[in-house]
Amino acid sequence: DGGITQSPKYLFRKEGQNVTLSCEQNLNHDAMYWYRQDPGQGLRLIYYSQIVNDFQKGDIAEGYSVSREKKESFPLTVTSAQKNPTAFYLCASSIVRTDYGYTFGSGTRLTVV
Amino acid sequence: GQQLNQSPQSMFIQEGEDVSMNCTSSSIFNTWLWYKQEPGEGPVLLIALYKAGELTSNGRLTAQFGITRKDSFLNISASIPSDVGIYFCAGPLDTGRRALTFGSGTRLQVQP
């Protein structure tokens, strides 16, 4: 079955360490996205990519980095420069030039201690 | 800042009741989408709206694209316990950026 997989589900890291969140899709979607969700808040866009080897900053890109070397993969690195990294991170994908019907992964909950 | 305002922020209702929630913006949207998120999961698309005035149903859910293109409404009829979750409105801001902006969500709890 086609889908989008985020791993791991839960991640704990010490303050000051970089950490990379995985996102893989086998839906043959061109576009991929990373959102951050904090309690009581909506989803805020971190980065997005519409094509391999190209990506754009979203509203809260500071302290994060991404790469898009393969169509299927869009990993997110949370760097030590991110002031408050503890959050629920959601990855999504969609077919470019359609109705924005994103398919979301089940998320990674990152806790920095 | 937040471009989409959802209300109410939360609702606690009895099973069988109807539910209404809405989403407003100071900006015009050409597409409105409604998603549902269950605890610990990613959001799932419920309904997509593409034209001002459009009314679309998906089972017990009905959503409308406001005439002004600055608002949208979601109604759930005869609620059941599995309707529990967070409901988000979303849309693409007309900035040339091909990514969705999400509202802050309406948290729904249903008492059996």
Coordinates of C-alpha atoms in Angstrom, one line a residue, chain A residues 9 33 35 37 40-45 48 50 57-59 88 90 95-107 109, chain B residues 1-2 9 31 33 35 37 39-45 48 50 86 88 91-92 96-105 107:
Chain A
K9 CA 7.5 8.0 16.3
Y33 CA 6.3 19.4 3.3
Y35 CA 5.0 21.2 9.6
Q37 CA 2.6 21.4 15.7
G40 CA -3.2 24.4 21.1
Q41 CA -1.7 25.7 17.9
G42 CA -2.2 24.9 14.3
L43 CA 0.4 23.5 11.9
R44 CA 3.2 25.9 11.0
L45 CA 5.1 25.4 7.8
Y48 CA 8.6 22.5 1.5
Q50 CA 8.1 20.8 -5.1
K57 CA 11.6 28.1 3.5
G58 CA 8.3 28.3 5.2
D59 CA 7.2 30.5 8.0
F88 CA 5.2 17.3 17.1
L90 CA 4.4 16.3 10.6
I95 CA 0.8 15.9 -6.3
V96 CA 1.9 19.3 -7.5
R97 CA -0.7 21.3 -9.3
T98 CA -3.7 19.5 -7.8
D99 CA -6.1 20.4 -5.1
Y100 CA -3.7 20.5 -2.1
G101 CA -5.0 17.2 -0.8
Y102 CA -2.0 16.5 1.3
T103 CA -1.3 13.0 2.6
F104 CA 0.3 13.3 6.1
G105 CA 2.6 10.9 7.9
S106 CA 1.7 9.9 11.5
G107 CA 4.3 12.4 12.9
R109 CA 7.2 13.7 18.7
Chain B
G1 CA 1.2 35.6 12.2
Q2 CA -1.9 33.3 12.1
Q9 CA -11.3 26.6 20.0
T31 CA -9.5 26.8 -2.0
L33 CA -9.9 22.4 3.0
Y35 CA -8.9 18.2 7.9
Q37 CA -6.6 14.9 13.3
P39 CA -4.6 11.9 18.8
G40 CA -1.0 11.1 17.9
E41 CA -1.7 11.0 14.2
G42 CA -1.4 13.2 11.1
P43 CA -4.4 15.1 9.8
V44 CA -6.7 13.4 7.2
L45 CA -8.5 15.4 4.5
A48 CA -12.2 20.2 -0.2
Y50 CA -13.0 25.2 -4.7
I86 CA -9.1 18.3 16.2
F88 CA -8.4 22.2 11.0
G91 CA -6.0 27.0 2.4
P92 CA -3.3 28.3 0.1
G96 CA 2.5 32.3 -5.0
R97 CA 3.6 29.9 -2.3
R98 CA 2.3 26.5 -3.1
A99 CA 1.8 25.3 0.4
L100 CA -1.2 25.3 2.8
T101 CA -1.7 27.6 5.8
F102 CA -3.6 25.9 8.6
G103 CA -5.9 27.4 11.2
S104 CA -5.3 26.8 15.0
G105 CA -8.0 24.0 15.1
R107 CA -10.9 20.5 19.4

